[in-house]
Amino acid sequence: MKNNIRKISKQMSYVLRHNPDAFGLSLDAQGWCKVSDLLAAFKEKGTPITREYLEEVVDTNDKKRFAFSEDGKMIRASQGHSIRIDLGYTPEVPPEILYHGTAKRNLDSIFKEGLQKRNRHHVHLSPDLDTAIKVGQRHGKVVVPKVKAKEMHVLGFEFYRSQNGVWL
């Protein structure tokens, strides 16, 4: 069961963050998709899931990658999109320090070029060291550069906090 939840979560990440067309879905300007459309798309792809199962996938995702709208009729990825959407986040004053979990092999590039968003819209930052370590472990031997977020904010950089607490 847990492996299936992970499989569905990965498919949802791909569809809601990168390629809604793969499932014949349309996202609105803020990245929202009708829950009924997502369920129908999974059924059409040969993986029927219920609303209750979808809620379990969302609720048990350790990184809280997905969010339901207040009325529960829509769903979206909280961040990490490679497609153009407006998540509607407003700039916030960040904490003094934020952390960026990454693979050790990326460190030289980070020191030369700084943190890069690559094919996403934002650099993802963690509010604490433990979370950053978990994020970085997915990519290999982990390193966690500290980001002087408050200083950057004073210099004019904008920071946003997503629904799941990830700083962008």
Tab-separated table of N, CA and C in Angstrom:
chain	number	residue	atom	x	y	z
A	1	MET	N	0.828	-1.198	0.000
A	1	MET	CA	0.000	0.000	0.000
A	1	MET	C	0.867	1.254	0.000
A	2	LYS	N	1.911	1.284	0.854
A	2	LYS	CA	2.773	2.459	0.942
A	2	LYS	C	3.491	2.723	-0.382
A	3	ASN	N	3.929	1.651	-1.067
A	3	ASN	CA	4.581	1.824	-2.363
A	3	ASN	C	3.625	2.419	-3.380
A	4	ASN	N	2.354	2.021	-3.316
A	4	ASN	CA	1.375	2.565	-4.248
A	4	ASN	C	1.121	4.048	-3.964
A	5	ILE	N	1.063	4.421	-2.696
A	5	ILE	CA	0.903	5.836	-2.335
A	5	ILE	C	2.071	6.635	-2.895
A	6	ARG	N	3.266	6.103	-2.753
A	6	ARG	CA	4.454	6.787	-3.280
A	6	ARG	C	4.378	6.911	-4.803
A	7	LYS	N	3.935	5.854	-5.461
A	7	LYS	CA	3.814	5.871	-6.925
A	7	LYS	C	2.805	6.936	-7.369
A	8	ILE	N	1.666	6.978	-6.710
A	8	ILE	CA	0.635	7.973	-7.045
A	8	ILE	C	1.168	9.377	-6.771
A	9	SER	N	1.866	9.558	-5.659
A	9	SER	CA	2.435	10.857	-5.313
A	9	SER	C	3.428	11.323	-6.378
A	10	LYS	N	4.269	10.411	-6.848
A	10	LYS	CA	5.236	10.768	-7.894
A	10	LYS	C	4.522	11.151	-9.188
A	11	GLN	N	3.481	10.407	-9.536
A	11	GLN	CA	2.714	10.748	-10.735
A	11	GLN	C	2.055	12.119	-10.580
A	12	MET	N	1.505	12.378	-9.410
A	12	MET	CA	0.877	13.680	-9.159
A	12	MET	C	1.898	14.806	-9.249
A	13	SER	N	3.097	14.590	-8.704
A	13	SER	CA	4.146	15.608	-8.792
A	13	SER	C	4.461	15.920	-10.244
A	14	TYR	N	4.615	14.884	-11.034
A	14	TYR	CA	4.938	15.077	-12.445
A	14	TYR	C	3.830	15.850	-13.156
A	15	VAL	N	2.602	15.439	-12.934
A	15	VAL	CA	1.468	16.044	-13.642
A	15	VAL	C	1.168	17.455	-13.144
A	16	LEU	N	1.157	17.663	-11.831
A	16	LEU	CA	0.760	18.963	-11.281
A	16	LEU	C	1.897	19.984	-11.244
A	17	ARG	N	3.133	19.525	-11.400
A	17	ARG	CA	4.262	20.458	-11.366
A	17	ARG	C	4.900	20.679	-12.734
A	18	HIS	N	4.816	19.670	-13.599
A	18	HIS	CA	5.608	19.736	-14.825
A	18	HIS	C	4.840	19.498	-16.126
A	19	ASN	N	3.904	18.556	-16.130
A	19	ASN	CA	3.299	18.175	-17.405
A	19	ASN	C	1.836	17.747	-17.261
A	20	PRO	N	0.930	18.690	-17.032
A	20	PRO	CA	-0.484	18.322	-16.918
A	20	PRO	C	-1.034	17.694	-18.196
A	21	ASP	N	-0.453	18.045	-19.337
A	21	ASP	CA	-0.901	17.475	-20.612
A	21	ASP	C	-0.743	15.958	-20.655
A	22	ALA	N	0.221	15.424	-19.907
A	22	ALA	CA	0.451	13.978	-19.894
A	22	ALA	C	-0.786	13.220	-19.429
A	23	PHE	N	-1.612	13.868	-18.624
A	23	PHE	CA	-2.849	13.256	-18.140
A	23	PHE	C	-4.072	13.941	-18.730
A	24	GLY	N	-3.857	14.798	-19.722
A	24	GLY	CA	-4.974	15.503	-20.345
A	24	GLY	C	-5.630	16.516	-19.425
A	25	LEU	N	-4.841	17.085	-18.511
A	25	LEU	CA	-5.382	18.031	-17.535
A	25	LEU	C	-5.014	19.465	-17.893
A	26	SER	N	-5.817	20.381	-17.394
A	26	SER	CA	-5.527	21.806	-17.512
A	26	SER	C	-5.447	22.382	-16.105
A	27	LEU	N	-4.416	23.192	-15.871
A	27	LEU	CA	-4.282	23.896	-14.603
A	27	LEU	C	-4.671	25.345	-14.828
A	28	ASP	N	-5.275	25.960	-13.812
A	28	ASP	CA	-5.572	27.388	-13.947
A	28	ASP	C	-4.287	28.182	-13.690
A	29	ALA	N	-4.381	29.498	-13.713
A	29	ALA	CA	-3.197	30.357	-13.595
A	29	ALA	C	-2.451	30.159	-12.276
A	30	GLN	N	-3.144	29.684	-11.240
A	30	GLN	CA	-2.518	29.450	-9.935
A	30	GLN	C	-2.123	27.986	-9.728
A	31	GLY	N	-2.242	27.180	-10.763
A	31	GLY	CA	-1.825	25.784	-10.674
A	31	GLY	C	-2.884	24.828	-10.166
A	32	TRP	N	-4.116	25.301	-9.990
A	32	TRP	CA	-5.188	24.448	-9.473
A	32	TRP	C	-5.793	23.596	-10.582
A	33	CYS	N	-6.191	22.404	-10.198
A	33	CYS	CA	-6.860	21.445	-11.082
A	33	CYS	C	-8.071	20.914	-10.318
A	34	LYS	N	-9.155	20.660	-11.019
A	34	LYS	CA	-10.322	20.075	-10.350
A	34	LYS	C	-9.971	18.669	-9.860
A	35	VAL	N	-10.322	18.383	-8.621
A	35	VAL	CA	-10.094	17.052	-8.061
A	35	VAL	C	-10.799	16.010	-8.922
A	36	SER	N	-12.011	16.293	-9.342
A	36	SER	CA	-12.765	15.335	-10.165
A	36	SER	C	-12.040	15.045	-11.477
A	37	ASP	N	-11.395	16.062	-12.061
A	37	ASP	CA	-10.634	15.848	-13.301
A	37	ASP	C	-9.403	14.984	-13.053
A	38	LEU	N	-8.721	15.218	-11.931
A	38	LEU	CA	-7.538	14.417	-11.602
A	38	LEU	C	-7.923	12.957	-11.378
A	39	LEU	N	-9.004	12.727	-10.641
A	39	LEU	CA	-9.462	11.355	-10.400
A	39	LEU	C	-9.845	10.671	-11.713
A	40	ALA	N	-10.528	11.396	-12.588
A	40	ALA	CA	-10.917	10.839	-13.892
A	40	ALA	C	-9.680	10.519	-14.733
A	41	ALA	N	-8.667	11.374	-14.654
A	41	ALA	CA	-7.436	11.152	-15.421
A	41	ALA	C	-6.704	9.906	-14.929
A	42	PHE	N	-6.638	9.710	-13.615
A	42	PHE	CA	-6.011	8.498	-13.086
A	42	PHE	C	-6.776	7.261	-13.545
A	43	LYS	N	-8.086	7.340	-13.530
A	43	LYS	CA	-8.904	6.213	-13.984
A	43	LYS	C	-8.627	5.918	-15.455
A	44	GLU	N	-8.577	6.957	-16.257
A	44	GLU	CA	-8.329	6.790	-17.691
A	44	GLU	C	-6.948	6.197	-17.958
A	45	LYS	N	-5.981	6.497	-17.096
A	45	LYS	CA	-4.622	5.964	-17.248
A	45	LYS	C	-4.484	4.554	-16.665
A	46	GLY	N	-5.592	3.991	-16.173
A	46	GLY	CA	-5.566	2.622	-15.676
A	46	GLY	C	-5.225	2.484	-14.209
A	47	THR	N	-5.252	3.589	-13.476
A	47	THR	CA	-4.975	3.570	-12.042
A	47	THR	C	-6.101	4.289	-11.316
A	48	PRO	N	-7.279	3.662	-11.253
A	48	PRO	CA	-8.389	4.354	-10.585
A	48	PRO	C	-8.116	4.513	-9.088
A	49	ILE	N	-8.353	5.729	-8.591
A	49	ILE	CA	-8.228	5.987	-7.161
A	49	ILE	C	-9.480	6.730	-6.703
A	50	THR	N	-9.786	6.577	-5.439
A	50	THR	CA	-10.955	7.249	-4.867
A	50	THR	C	-10.541	8.598	-4.281
A	51	ARG	N	-11.529	9.402	-3.982
A	51	ARG	CA	-11.271	10.686	-3.325
A	51	ARG	C	-10.583	10.449	-1.980
A	52	GLU	N	-11.035	9.439	-1.253
A	52	GLU	CA	-10.460	9.126	0.056
A	52	GLU	C	-8.989	8.735	-0.075
A	53	TYR	N	-8.681	7.958	-1.106
A	53	TYR	CA	-7.293	7.548	-1.329
A	53	TYR	C	-6.435	8.758	-1.704
A	54	LEU	N	-6.977	9.649	-2.532
A	54	LEU	CA	-6.270	10.877	-2.891
A	54	LEU	C	-5.964	11.695	-1.634
A	55	GLU	N	-6.931	11.800	-0.744
A	55	GLU	CA	-6.720	12.525	0.515
A	55	GLU	C	-5.612	11.879	1.336
A	56	GLU	N	-5.564	10.542	1.328
A	56	GLU	CA	-4.501	9.841	2.051
A	56	GLU	C	-3.135	10.142	1.426
A	57	VAL	N	-3.065	10.162	0.105
A	57	VAL	CA	-1.811	10.494	-0.584
A	57	VAL	C	-1.353	11.892	-0.178
A	58	VAL	N	-2.273	12.849	-0.179
A	58	VAL	CA	-1.944	14.232	0.177
A	58	VAL	C	-1.552	14.323	1.654
A	59	ASP	N	-2.333	13.715	2.531
A	59	ASP	CA	-2.103	13.825	3.977
A	59	ASP	C	-0.833	13.123	4.446
A	60	THR	N	-0.452	12.034	3.783
A	60	THR	CA	0.710	11.268	4.235
A	60	THR	C	1.999	11.677	3.534
A	61	ASN	N	1.932	12.601	2.597
A	61	ASN	CA	3.143	13.041	1.913
A	61	ASN	C	4.015	13.800	2.904
A	62	ASP	N	5.201	13.264	3.161
A	62	ASP	CA	6.062	13.836	4.200
A	62	ASP	C	6.500	15.267	3.907
A	63	LYS	N	6.499	15.659	2.660
A	63	LYS	CA	6.905	17.027	2.316
A	63	LYS	C	5.717	17.933	2.041
A	64	LYS	N	4.522	17.404	2.222
A	64	LYS	CA	3.299	18.198	2.019
A	64	LYS	C	3.346	18.914	0.666
A	65	ARG	N	3.617	18.123	-0.372
A	65	ARG	CA	3.777	18.668	-1.721
A	65	ARG	C	2.481	19.175	-2.340
A	66	PHE	N	1.356	18.729	-1.830
A	66	PHE	CA	0.071	19.052	-2.452
A	66	PHE	C	-0.858	19.727	-1.457
A	67	ALA	N	-1.790	20.506	-2.011
A	67	ALA	CA	-2.769	21.189	-1.165
A	67	ALA	C	-4.121	21.166	-1.853
A	68	PHE	N	-5.161	21.025	-1.047
A	68	PHE	CA	-6.532	21.162	-1.529
A	68	PHE	C	-6.965	22.609	-1.339
A	69	SER	N	-7.834	23.075	-2.205
A	69	SER	CA	-8.432	24.400	-2.019
A	69	SER	C	-9.305	24.363	-0.768
A	70	GLU	N	-9.676	25.538	-0.284
A	70	GLU	CA	-10.477	25.605	0.944
A	70	GLU	C	-11.782	24.837	0.827
A	71	ASP	N	-12.398	24.849	-0.353
A	71	ASP	CA	-13.657	24.117	-0.529
A	71	ASP	C	-13.441	22.646	-0.876
A	72	GLY	N	-12.169	22.235	-1.052
A	72	GLY	CA	-11.846	20.841	-1.316
A	72	GLY	C	-12.110	20.379	-2.736
A	73	LYS	N	-12.495	21.274	-3.613
A	73	LYS	CA	-12.829	20.883	-4.990
A	73	LYS	C	-11.640	20.937	-5.941
A	74	MET	N	-10.564	21.597	-5.506
A	74	MET	CA	-9.386	21.767	-6.352
A	74	MET	C	-8.151	21.247	-5.616
A	75	ILE	N	-7.117	20.926	-6.393
A	75	ILE	CA	-5.851	20.454	-5.835
A	75	ILE	C	-4.719	21.066	-6.654
A	76	ARG	N	-3.573	21.273	-6.000
A	76	ARG	CA	-2.389	21.735	-6.716
A	76	ARG	C	-1.132	21.304	-5.972
A	77	ALA	N	-0.010	21.400	-6.667
A	77	ALA	CA	1.290	21.217	-6.032
A	77	ALA	C	1.636	22.520	-5.317
A	78	SER	N	2.261	22.417	-4.155
A	78	SER	CA	2.564	23.604	-3.350
A	78	SER	C	3.715	24.432	-3.898
A	79	GLN	N	4.666	23.791	-4.562
A	79	GLN	CA	5.783	24.486	-5.197
A	79	GLN	C	6.537	23.489	-6.054
A	80	GLY	N	7.585	23.957	-6.730
A	80	GLY	CA	8.432	23.058	-7.518
A	80	GLY	C	8.054	22.963	-8.976
A	81	HIS	N	7.236	23.879	-9.438
A	81	HIS	CA	6.764	23.836	-10.821
A	81	HIS	C	7.854	24.220	-11.817
A	82	SER	N	7.850	23.541	-12.950
A	82	SER	CA	8.684	23.970	-14.071
A	82	SER	C	7.814	24.676	-15.113
A	83	ILE	N	6.515	24.595	-14.951
A	83	ILE	CA	5.591	25.307	-15.834
A	83	ILE	C	5.225	26.635	-15.188
A	84	ARG	N	4.864	27.604	-15.994
A	84	ARG	CA	4.575	28.951	-15.501
A	84	ARG	C	3.218	28.978	-14.800
A	85	ILE	N	3.240	29.253	-13.508
A	85	ILE	CA	2.013	29.474	-12.745
A	85	ILE	C	2.288	30.517	-11.669
A	86	ASP	N	1.237	31.106	-11.151
A	86	ASP	CA	1.343	32.098	-10.080
A	86	ASP	C	0.714	31.493	-8.832
A	87	LEU	N	1.550	31.098	-7.895
A	87	LEU	CA	1.048	30.458	-6.679
A	87	LEU	C	0.345	31.433	-5.750
A	88	GLY	N	0.457	32.718	-6.028
A	88	GLY	CA	-0.244	33.713	-5.231
A	88	GLY	C	0.389	34.001	-3.883
A	89	TYR	N	1.629	33.590	-3.704
A	89	TYR	CA	2.301	33.855	-2.440
A	89	TYR	C	2.737	35.316	-2.391
A	90	THR	N	2.652	35.904	-1.213
A	90	THR	CA	3.094	37.286	-1.041
A	90	THR	C	4.455	37.284	-0.348
A	91	PRO	N	5.293	38.262	-0.668
A	91	PRO	CA	6.617	38.307	-0.038
A	91	PRO	C	6.505	38.379	1.486
A	92	GLU	N	7.425	37.691	2.147
A	92	GLU	CA	7.479	37.690	3.608
A	92	GLU	C	8.906	37.975	4.060
A	93	VAL	N	9.033	38.449	5.273
A	93	VAL	CA	10.355	38.631	5.867
A	93	VAL	C	10.829	37.252	6.326
A	94	PRO	N	11.961	36.798	5.810
A	94	PRO	CA	12.433	35.458	6.177
A	94	PRO	C	13.153	35.463	7.521
A	95	PRO	N	13.404	34.281	8.060
A	95	PRO	CA	14.236	34.204	9.261
A	95	PRO	C	15.678	34.597	8.927
A	96	GLU	N	16.462	34.760	9.941
A	96	GLU	CA	17.869	35.156	9.774
A	96	GLU	C	18.595	34.218	8.805
A	97	ILE	N	18.446	32.918	9.034
A	97	ILE	CA	19.156	31.904	8.251
A	97	ILE	C	18.151	30.901	7.694
A	98	LEU	N	18.348	30.519	6.432
A	98	LEU	CA	17.632	29.411	5.809
A	98	LEU	C	18.686	28.441	5.282
A	99	TYR	N	18.269	27.233	4.920
A	99	TYR	CA	19.209	26.187	4.531
A	99	TYR	C	18.820	25.604	3.178
A	100	HIS	N	19.845	25.192	2.423
A	100	HIS	CA	19.606	24.588	1.111
A	100	HIS	C	20.279	23.223	1.062
A	101	GLY	N	19.489	22.159	1.189
A	101	GLY	CA	20.031	20.807	1.122
A	101	GLY	C	20.307	20.422	-0.320
A	102	THR	N	21.517	19.969	-0.587
A	102	THR	CA	21.889	19.597	-1.951
A	102	THR	C	22.984	18.537	-1.903
A	103	ALA	N	23.370	18.048	-3.066
A	103	ALA	CA	24.437	17.053	-3.150
A	103	ALA	C	25.800	17.736	-3.124
A	104	LYS	N	26.760	17.060	-2.539
A	104	LYS	CA	28.121	17.598	-2.432
A	104	LYS	C	28.679	17.957	-3.807
A	105	ARG	N	28.326	17.194	-4.831
A	105	ARG	CA	28.848	17.442	-6.178
A	105	ARG	C	28.415	18.810	-6.727
A	106	ASN	N	27.385	19.423	-6.134
A	106	ASN	CA	26.900	20.729	-6.595
A	106	ASN	C	27.604	21.912	-5.929
A	107	LEU	N	28.418	21.632	-4.928
A	107	LEU	CA	28.992	22.700	-4.114
A	107	LEU	C	29.883	23.663	-4.908
A	108	ASP	N	30.762	23.139	-5.776
A	108	ASP	CA	31.631	24.028	-6.568
A	108	ASP	C	30.803	24.987	-7.408
A	109	SER	N	29.777	24.471	-8.046
A	109	SER	CA	28.895	25.298	-8.876
A	109	SER	C	28.194	26.360	-8.036
A	110	ILE	N	27.753	25.984	-6.850
A	110	ILE	CA	27.072	26.936	-5.961
A	110	ILE	C	28.026	28.059	-5.564
A	111	PHE	N	29.276	27.714	-5.250
A	111	PHE	CA	30.235	28.751	-4.870
A	111	PHE	C	30.589	29.659	-6.044
A	112	LYS	N	30.603	29.107	-7.251
A	112	LYS	CA	30.936	29.913	-8.437
A	112	LYS	C	29.764	30.768	-8.906
A	113	GLU	N	28.570	30.156	-8.971
A	113	GLU	CA	27.409	30.808	-9.588
A	113	GLU	C	26.341	31.247	-8.596
A	114	GLY	N	26.444	30.806	-7.358
A	114	GLY	CA	25.374	31.032	-6.398
A	114	GLY	C	24.304	29.966	-6.567
A	115	LEU	N	23.311	29.997	-5.713
A	115	LEU	CA	22.202	29.050	-5.835
A	115	LEU	C	21.391	29.412	-7.072
A	116	GLN	N	21.091	28.412	-7.884
A	116	GLN	CA	20.355	28.628	-9.131
A	116	GLN	C	19.027	27.880	-9.077
A	117	LYS	N	17.994	28.491	-9.626
A	117	LYS	CA	16.681	27.840	-9.642
A	117	LYS	C	16.597	26.747	-10.699
A	118	ARG	N	17.527	26.742	-11.633
A	118	ARG	CA	17.572	25.771	-12.740
A	118	ARG	C	16.259	25.806	-13.519
A	119	ASN	N	15.590	24.659	-13.644
A	119	ASN	CA	14.366	24.628	-14.462
A	119	ASN	C	13.101	24.903	-13.650
A	120	ARG	N	13.258	25.372	-12.434
A	120	ARG	CA	12.105	25.726	-11.610
A	120	ARG	C	11.987	27.242	-11.532
A	121	HIS	N	11.003	27.715	-10.805
A	121	HIS	CA	10.786	29.152	-10.698
A	121	HIS	C	11.453	29.771	-9.479
A	122	HIS	N	11.833	28.940	-8.517
A	122	HIS	CA	12.452	29.440	-7.291
A	122	HIS	C	13.490	28.446	-6.782
A	123	VAL	N	14.421	28.947	-6.005
A	123	VAL	CA	15.307	28.093	-5.221
A	123	VAL	C	14.516	27.689	-3.980
A	124	HIS	N	14.586	26.424	-3.606
A	124	HIS	CA	13.865	25.936	-2.431
A	124	HIS	C	14.793	25.953	-1.223
A	125	LEU	N	14.314	26.550	-0.140
A	125	LEU	CA	15.090	26.678	1.086
A	125	LEU	C	14.306	26.105	2.259
A	126	SER	N	15.024	25.508	3.179
A	126	SER	CA	14.399	24.891	4.350
A	126	SER	C	14.576	25.782	5.572
A	127	PRO	N	13.587	25.770	6.471
A	127	PRO	CA	13.681	26.603	7.670
A	127	PRO	C	14.593	26.023	8.752
A	128	ASP	N	14.958	24.740	8.614
A	128	ASP	CA	15.801	24.116	9.632
A	128	ASP	C	16.769	23.132	8.987
A	129	LEU	N	17.826	22.850	9.704
A	129	LEU	CA	18.896	21.991	9.207
A	129	LEU	C	18.417	20.566	8.934
A	130	ASP	N	17.613	19.995	9.826
A	130	ASP	CA	17.145	18.614	9.649
A	130	ASP	C	16.370	18.438	8.350
A	131	THR	N	15.479	19.375	8.058
A	131	THR	CA	14.699	19.293	6.819
A	131	THR	C	15.619	19.401	5.612
A	132	ALA	N	16.559	20.324	5.654
A	132	ALA	CA	17.492	20.503	4.536
A	132	ALA	C	18.320	19.244	4.297
A	133	ILE	N	18.725	18.579	5.359
A	133	ILE	CA	19.482	17.330	5.223
A	133	ILE	C	18.630	16.282	4.525
A	134	LYS	N	17.374	16.149	4.928
A	134	LYS	CA	16.477	15.177	4.286
A	134	LYS	C	16.306	15.481	2.802
A	135	VAL	N	16.149	16.749	2.474
A	135	VAL	CA	16.001	17.150	1.073
A	135	VAL	C	17.265	16.806	0.291
A	136	GLY	N	18.414	17.149	0.845
A	136	GLY	CA	19.680	16.927	0.153
A	136	GLY	C	20.038	15.466	-0.023
A	137	GLN	N	19.605	14.606	0.887
A	137	GLN	CA	19.939	13.182	0.818
A	137	GLN	C	19.385	12.511	-0.428
A	138	ARG	N	18.354	13.081	-1.011
A	138	ARG	CA	17.777	12.494	-2.227
A	138	ARG	C	18.739	12.608	-3.406
A	139	HIS	N	19.712	13.493	-3.299
A	139	HIS	CA	20.577	13.803	-4.435
A	139	HIS	C	21.989	13.237	-4.304
A	140	GLY	N	22.283	12.543	-3.222
A	140	GLY	CA	23.615	11.993	-3.015
A	140	GLY	C	24.167	12.429	-1.671
A	141	LYS	N	25.499	12.408	-1.551
A	141	LYS	CA	26.138	12.841	-0.297
A	141	LYS	C	25.755	14.296	-0.058
A	142	VAL	N	25.166	14.548	1.100
A	142	VAL	CA	24.518	15.837	1.350
A	142	VAL	C	25.464	16.892	1.921
A	143	VAL	N	25.260	18.112	1.451
A	143	VAL	CA	25.851	19.304	2.048
A	143	VAL	C	24.716	20.306	2.216
A	144	VAL	N	24.866	21.197	3.196
A	144	VAL	CA	23.788	22.148	3.475
A	144	VAL	C	24.355	23.562	3.620
A	145	PRO	N	24.436	24.296	2.509
A	145	PRO	CA	24.853	25.698	2.626
A	145	PRO	C	23.818	26.511	3.404
A	146	LYS	N	24.325	27.427	4.227
A	146	LYS	CA	23.450	28.363	4.938
A	146	LYS	C	23.224	29.576	4.040
A	147	VAL	N	22.023	30.093	4.080
A	147	VAL	CA	21.672	31.285	3.312
A	147	VAL	C	21.336	32.390	4.308
A	148	LYS	N	22.016	33.514	4.199
A	148	LYS	CA	21.753	34.658	5.077
A	148	LYS	C	20.517	35.388	4.546
A	149	ALA	N	19.385	34.783	4.798
A	149	ALA	CA	18.126	35.234	4.204
A	149	ALA	C	17.733	36.643	4.635
A	150	LYS	N	17.872	36.941	5.909
A	150	LYS	CA	17.479	38.265	6.402
A	150	LYS	C	18.325	39.353	5.749
A	151	GLU	N	19.632	39.101	5.633
A	151	GLU	CA	20.515	40.067	4.962
A	151	GLU	C	20.104	40.245	3.502
A	152	MET	N	19.796	39.141	2.842
A	152	MET	CA	19.375	39.215	1.437
A	152	MET	C	18.076	40.007	1.308
A	153	HIS	N	17.175	39.783	2.242
A	153	HIS	CA	15.900	40.509	2.232
A	153	HIS	C	16.142	42.017	2.335
A	154	VAL	N	17.027	42.404	3.225
A	154	VAL	CA	17.357	43.822	3.396
A	154	VAL	C	17.935	44.397	2.095
A	155	LEU	N	18.639	43.559	1.343
A	155	LEU	CA	19.231	43.994	0.070
A	155	LEU	C	18.223	44.009	-1.082
A	156	GLY	N	16.987	43.582	-0.806
A	156	GLY	CA	15.951	43.657	-1.829
A	156	GLY	C	15.492	42.336	-2.411
A	157	PHE	N	16.059	41.232	-1.976
A	157	PHE	CA	15.602	39.933	-2.453
A	157	PHE	C	14.254	39.607	-1.814
A	158	GLU	N	13.362	39.025	-2.601
A	158	GLU	CA	12.048	38.649	-2.072
A	158	GLU	C	12.028	37.173	-1.704
A	159	PHE	N	11.379	36.876	-0.599
A	159	PHE	CA	11.217	35.515	-0.122
A	159	PHE	C	9.733	35.234	0.054
A	160	TYR	N	9.357	33.992	-0.235
A	160	TYR	CA	7.973	33.552	-0.098
A	160	TYR	C	7.976	32.263	0.704
A	161	ARG	N	6.908	32.048	1.468
A	161	ARG	CA	6.769	30.790	2.200
A	161	ARG	C	5.583	30.038	1.628
A	162	SER	N	5.839	28.828	1.149
A	162	SER	CA	4.760	28.031	0.570
A	162	SER	C	3.892	27.432	1.669
A	163	GLN	N	2.779	26.850	1.261
A	163	GLN	CA	1.827	26.292	2.225
A	163	GLN	C	2.441	25.214	3.103
A	164	ASN	N	3.478	24.542	2.606
A	164	ASN	CA	4.083	23.471	3.392
A	164	ASN	C	5.325	23.921	4.160
A	165	GLY	N	5.578	25.233	4.198
A	165	GLY	CA	6.673	25.765	4.992
A	165	GLY	C	7.997	25.906	4.267
A	166	VAL	N	8.066	25.456	3.022
A	166	VAL	CA	9.285	25.630	2.234
A	166	VAL	C	9.402	27.099	1.855
A	167	TRP	N	10.589	27.643	2.003
A	167	TRP	CA	10.841	29.031	1.605
A	167	TRP	C	11.324	29.054	0.172
A	168	LEU	N	10.839	30.033	-0.559
A	168	LEU	CA	11.198	30.183	-1.972
A	168	LEU	C	11.872	31.528	-2.168
